[in-house]
XYZ file of C-alpha atoms in Angstrom:
346
model
C 3.678 -25.486 8.016
C 6.638 -24.843 5.688
C 7.435 -21.493 7.243
C 8.470 -23.082 10.510
C 11.800 -24.103 8.987
C 12.618 -20.542 7.926
C 13.914 -19.539 11.342
C 16.348 -22.356 11.888
C 19.242 -21.713 14.263
C 21.630 -23.343 11.820
C 25.063 -21.738 11.797
C 25.638 -22.482 8.125
C 25.903 -19.270 6.155
C 24.179 -19.070 2.761
C 22.773 -22.564 3.120
C 19.798 -23.486 0.930
C 16.607 -25.159 2.121
C 13.668 -26.401 0.097
C 10.062 -26.485 1.245
C 6.810 -27.300 -0.458
C 6.304 -23.648 -1.366
C 9.621 -21.804 -1.590
C 13.382 -22.099 -1.553
C 14.872 -20.249 1.384
C 18.473 -19.204 1.829
C 19.887 -18.244 5.209
C 22.386 -15.505 4.464
C 23.438 -15.428 8.110
C 22.408 -17.278 11.269
C 18.824 -16.430 12.127
C 18.309 -14.143 9.128
C 15.302 -14.829 6.927
C 15.835 -14.945 3.175
C 13.352 -16.220 0.632
C 14.885 -16.439 -2.832
C 11.507 -16.270 -4.537
C 10.751 -12.934 -2.887
C 14.122 -11.337 -3.619
C 13.525 -7.786 -4.963
C 15.682 -8.608 -8.001
C 12.893 -10.879 -9.215
C 10.510 -7.926 -9.487
C 12.643 -5.475 -11.427
C 11.508 -6.307 -14.936
C 8.341 -7.116 -16.829
C 4.860 -5.604 -16.959
C 3.079 -4.741 -13.746
C 1.217 -7.745 -12.412
C -2.551 -7.908 -12.055
C -1.980 -9.430 -8.614
C -1.899 -6.481 -6.173
C 0.726 -7.973 -3.833
C 3.036 -8.813 -6.727
C 2.444 -5.365 -8.196
C 3.390 -3.729 -4.911
C 6.632 -5.731 -4.813
C 7.359 -4.531 -8.339
C 6.708 -0.945 -7.291
C 9.026 -1.348 -4.303
C 11.798 -2.846 -6.428
C 11.662 -0.126 -9.093
C 12.474 3.596 -9.011
C 10.073 6.069 -7.464
C 8.292 6.469 -4.162
C 4.982 4.689 -3.532
C 2.364 7.247 -2.499
C -0.641 5.775 -0.693
C -3.412 8.118 0.462
C -5.341 7.027 3.510
C -8.886 5.944 2.721
C -11.663 5.305 5.216
C -14.597 4.011 3.183
C -15.899 3.360 -0.314
C -16.368 7.020 -1.152
C -12.817 8.001 -0.210
C -11.432 4.958 -2.051
C -13.373 5.879 -5.200
C -12.052 9.434 -4.962
C -8.471 8.175 -4.594
C -8.844 5.976 -7.667
C -10.452 8.816 -9.625
C -7.479 11.038 -8.734
C -5.132 8.462 -10.267
C -3.408 6.979 -7.209
C -1.911 3.549 -7.882
C -1.817 2.441 -4.236
C -4.107 3.042 -1.253
C -3.695 2.824 2.494
C -6.430 1.472 4.761
C -5.731 3.376 7.937
C -6.683 1.740 11.212
C -7.657 5.097 12.679
C -9.769 5.960 9.652
C -11.406 2.538 9.583
C -12.254 2.729 13.279
C -13.711 6.204 12.830
C -15.726 5.438 9.709
C -17.070 2.025 10.722
C -17.539 2.554 14.447
C -17.484 6.299 15.014
C -14.785 5.706 17.620
C -11.208 6.931 18.253
C -8.133 4.874 17.393
C -7.773 3.129 20.764
C -7.808 -0.592 19.845
C -11.603 -0.610 19.725
C -11.970 -2.057 16.214
C -11.527 -5.806 15.748
C -9.900 -7.865 13.021
C -13.337 -8.477 11.516
C -13.939 -4.732 11.231
C -10.656 -4.331 9.367
C -11.170 -7.344 7.108
C -14.710 -6.381 6.147
C -13.551 -2.884 5.244
C -10.675 -4.329 3.211
C -12.912 -6.711 1.274
C -14.960 -3.780 0.024
C -12.029 -1.494 -0.761
C -9.987 -4.170 -2.524
C -12.946 -5.140 -4.703
C -13.242 -1.695 -6.298
C -10.118 -2.205 -8.410
C -8.497 -5.543 -7.530
C -5.267 -4.619 -9.331
C -4.519 -1.580 -7.141
C -2.466 -2.533 -4.070
C -4.008 -1.775 -0.701
C -1.712 -1.500 2.316
C -3.733 -2.211 5.449
C -3.121 -1.474 9.093
C -3.196 -4.617 11.241
C -2.505 -2.941 14.593
C -0.796 -5.475 16.896
C -2.116 -8.485 14.993
C -5.149 -8.748 17.295
C -3.573 -11.222 19.722
C -0.805 -13.807 19.998
C 1.029 -15.621 17.193
C -2.018 -17.687 16.202
C -4.110 -14.523 15.922
C -1.396 -12.820 13.877
C -1.284 -15.778 11.490
C -5.070 -15.740 11.175
C -4.964 -12.019 10.441
C -2.495 -12.585 7.598
C -4.631 -15.300 6.059
C -7.789 -13.208 6.311
C -6.100 -10.144 4.809
C -4.743 -12.187 1.916
C -8.213 -13.628 1.238
C -9.655 -10.108 1.277
C -7.227 -9.059 -1.471
C -4.929 -6.880 0.652
C -1.424 -6.474 -0.796
C 0.435 -5.604 2.421
C -0.116 -5.137 6.119
C 1.863 -3.510 8.886
C 2.103 -4.936 12.366
C 3.442 -2.978 15.309
C 5.079 -3.327 18.714
C 2.551 -1.483 20.845
C 0.763 -3.296 23.655
C -2.619 -4.810 22.806
C -4.454 -1.773 24.181
C -2.762 0.379 21.558
C -3.508 3.891 20.437
C -2.868 6.058 17.389
C 0.862 6.364 16.856
C 0.622 10.146 16.997
C -0.968 10.270 20.456
C 1.029 10.469 23.661
C 1.284 7.790 26.360
C 2.126 4.863 24.084
C 3.510 1.639 25.545
C 5.427 -1.038 23.657
C 6.062 -4.727 24.184
C 9.489 -6.325 24.491
C 11.714 -6.824 21.464
C 11.085 -10.557 21.541
C 7.300 -10.210 21.612
C 7.478 -7.831 18.663
C 9.661 -10.264 16.735
C 7.277 -13.102 17.580
C 4.540 -11.132 15.829
C 6.737 -10.615 12.758
C 7.759 -14.277 12.619
C 4.143 -15.409 12.945
C 3.146 -13.167 10.046
C 5.992 -14.446 7.861
C 5.277 -18.082 8.686
C 1.593 -17.601 7.858
C 2.365 -15.856 4.562
C 4.883 -18.487 3.489
C 2.503 -21.294 4.398
C -0.202 -20.146 1.970
C -0.595 -22.887 -0.672
C 0.919 -21.946 -4.005
C 3.042 -19.181 -2.513
C 2.039 -15.608 -1.776
C 3.722 -12.273 -2.513
C 1.922 -10.619 0.402
C 4.123 -7.845 1.825
C 4.781 -7.734 5.576
C 5.676 -4.373 7.071
C 7.240 -4.184 10.525
C 6.280 -1.038 12.427
C 7.784 0.257 15.650
C 6.287 2.901 17.930
C 9.252 2.732 20.287
C 10.946 5.967 19.165
C 8.739 8.075 21.445
C 9.010 5.561 24.297
C 12.544 4.185 24.227
C 14.363 6.459 21.776
C 15.463 6.361 18.152
C 18.365 3.986 18.722
C 16.049 1.322 20.111
C 13.543 1.950 17.315
C 16.164 1.348 14.633
C 17.443 -1.736 16.455
C 13.927 -3.162 16.543
C 13.418 -2.556 12.851
C 16.747 -4.181 11.982
C 15.700 -7.240 13.970
C 12.275 -7.208 12.296
C 13.969 -7.138 8.891
C 16.138 -10.098 9.899
C 12.963 -11.915 10.984
C 11.418 -11.444 7.546
C 9.740 -8.028 7.413
C 9.798 -6.773 3.820
C 9.467 -3.083 4.730
C 10.346 -1.080 7.859
C 7.926 1.495 9.271
C 9.168 3.872 11.954
C 6.311 5.837 13.466
C 6.728 9.420 14.599
C 9.964 10.467 12.855
C 10.274 14.063 14.025
C 12.875 15.544 11.679
C 14.319 15.235 8.205
C 17.680 14.296 9.674
C 16.166 11.430 11.648
C 14.362 10.105 8.585
C 17.538 10.238 6.519
C 19.580 8.484 9.215
C 16.869 5.836 9.625
C 16.841 5.101 5.912
C 20.636 4.825 5.894
C 20.692 2.547 8.942
C 18.093 0.166 7.496
C 19.344 0.059 3.893
C 18.653 -1.793 1.675
C 15.272 -2.437 3.310
C 12.579 -0.021 2.093
C 11.334 2.454 4.689
C 7.747 3.677 5.105
C 6.970 7.094 6.555
C 3.558 8.125 7.861
C 2.530 11.776 7.523
C -0.418 13.129 9.490
C -0.963 16.884 9.459
C -0.358 18.149 12.980
C 1.118 14.817 14.058
C 4.599 13.919 15.270
C 6.097 13.751 11.770
C 6.553 16.982 9.793
C 4.273 17.447 6.793
C 6.784 16.103 4.282
C 5.615 16.121 0.693
C 5.961 12.900 -1.252
C 8.755 14.515 -3.261
C 10.622 15.514 -0.097
C 10.223 12.058 1.424
C 11.577 10.466 -1.740
C 14.598 12.773 -1.617
C 15.195 11.634 1.973
C 15.198 8.018 0.836
C 11.750 6.838 1.931
C 10.181 4.252 -0.370
C 6.555 4.469 0.794
C 4.697 7.475 2.133
C 1.206 7.197 3.564
C -1.117 10.059 4.435
C -3.267 8.239 6.967
C -6.008 10.759 7.690
C -6.118 12.743 4.448
C -9.633 11.600 3.587
C -11.002 11.368 7.136
C -10.001 14.870 8.192
C -11.172 16.357 4.890
C -14.456 14.523 5.356
C -14.947 15.955 8.843
C -14.403 19.502 7.563
C -16.696 19.043 4.556
C -19.496 17.257 6.392
C -19.346 19.684 9.311
C -19.721 22.596 6.894
C -22.567 20.892 5.037
C -24.458 20.058 8.213
C -24.048 23.568 9.608
C -25.191 25.050 6.327
C -28.237 22.770 6.237
C -29.084 23.627 9.845
C -28.783 27.339 9.147
C -30.403 27.608 5.715
C -32.743 24.623 5.589
C -31.316 23.437 2.253
C -28.326 21.470 0.968
C -28.189 23.421 -2.292
C -24.937 25.231 -1.453
C -23.022 22.216 -0.150
C -24.067 20.090 -3.149
C -22.070 22.410 -5.420
C -24.133 21.374 -8.407
C -23.550 17.623 -8.048
C -26.769 15.824 -8.897
C -27.447 12.155 -8.010
C -26.246 10.821 -11.363
C -22.967 12.714 -11.096
C -22.466 11.336 -7.601
C -23.125 7.765 -8.729
C -20.711 8.199 -11.633
C -17.932 8.713 -9.092
C -19.102 5.479 -7.452
C -18.747 3.498 -10.688
C -22.143 3.952 -12.358
C -20.759 3.929 -15.895
C -18.904 0.660 -15.315
C -22.121 -0.964 -14.097
C -24.054 0.283 -17.130
C -21.327 -0.979 -19.485
C -21.234 -4.427 -17.896
C -25.009 -4.757 -18.016
C -25.088 -3.805 -21.710
C -22.256 -6.206 -22.620
C -24.141 -9.029 -20.901
C -27.236 -8.250 -22.956
C -29.136 -6.516 -20.203
C -31.384 -3.533 -20.714
C -32.070 -2.386 -17.150
C -29.858 0.696 -17.370
C -30.482 1.949 -20.923
C -31.925 5.039 -19.293
C -30.656 6.279 -15.930
């Protein structure tokens, strides 16, 4: 595996190494640097059709990346219809939509991968950032997770430092693993990514939940170490104030920082514009679709129970209109171009 050489303990500074996939430069002892993935290489040119490459281009260029949380095919279609150019597959939302369960490490890697395969297929050029929880096990499991996510078409994943029996980052009572175990997860992800034949632009995001457990200083230290180990983006969960977000961004520069906003959660309800002003490079709204769905479906079910009809909740949307949101017109167009006649009338 070529990636194994990327964490050499060599004391040579700025030495160059060649592998079968990439050229790697150690800028300092123990610090990962892959020349092919340097942000400077993604500053110019048209946006790539490869979602991982496109996300790297978006990270390297001006502007914040706004990724709404999606939980299923309907929410993903609505995000695309609204014009978002990146989506976030929330672990909490995936667990809720696929299993009807809370975000307490109940969903498995297969649940996440199957959801990602569907979401990424809707528009394969739009980057999807996917939650990978703790990597679903030890280093071998983390590596397998990376390979499965890449095959599914995911552009980026974040991996965290909670214990295996994790919980939503905005719940209380979290526990985290040691620094070294966290870094082992990051290294395993990087090694797996860099060992993919032909090279991969897959983005690895290091997330720490330690701010609420061990304090902000430890959280920033962990993210600095994760960046040195090869994380492309740093994700600090539960930033409680604007000042803390600004200081985190400054401490981790030039690494891009991701902020997670959940209404009523630990982080204030920053707008994307506010987060960009504070220096964040990615903002995700993890439960935007899931919570909205609960409110809407609750209201529809209560109305149906009370009135005996769904006329009010339908708001005039007939079946064809619904299917048009789900891509009906694209299906009709493809069928006609291929010479089919099954959908001349729908």
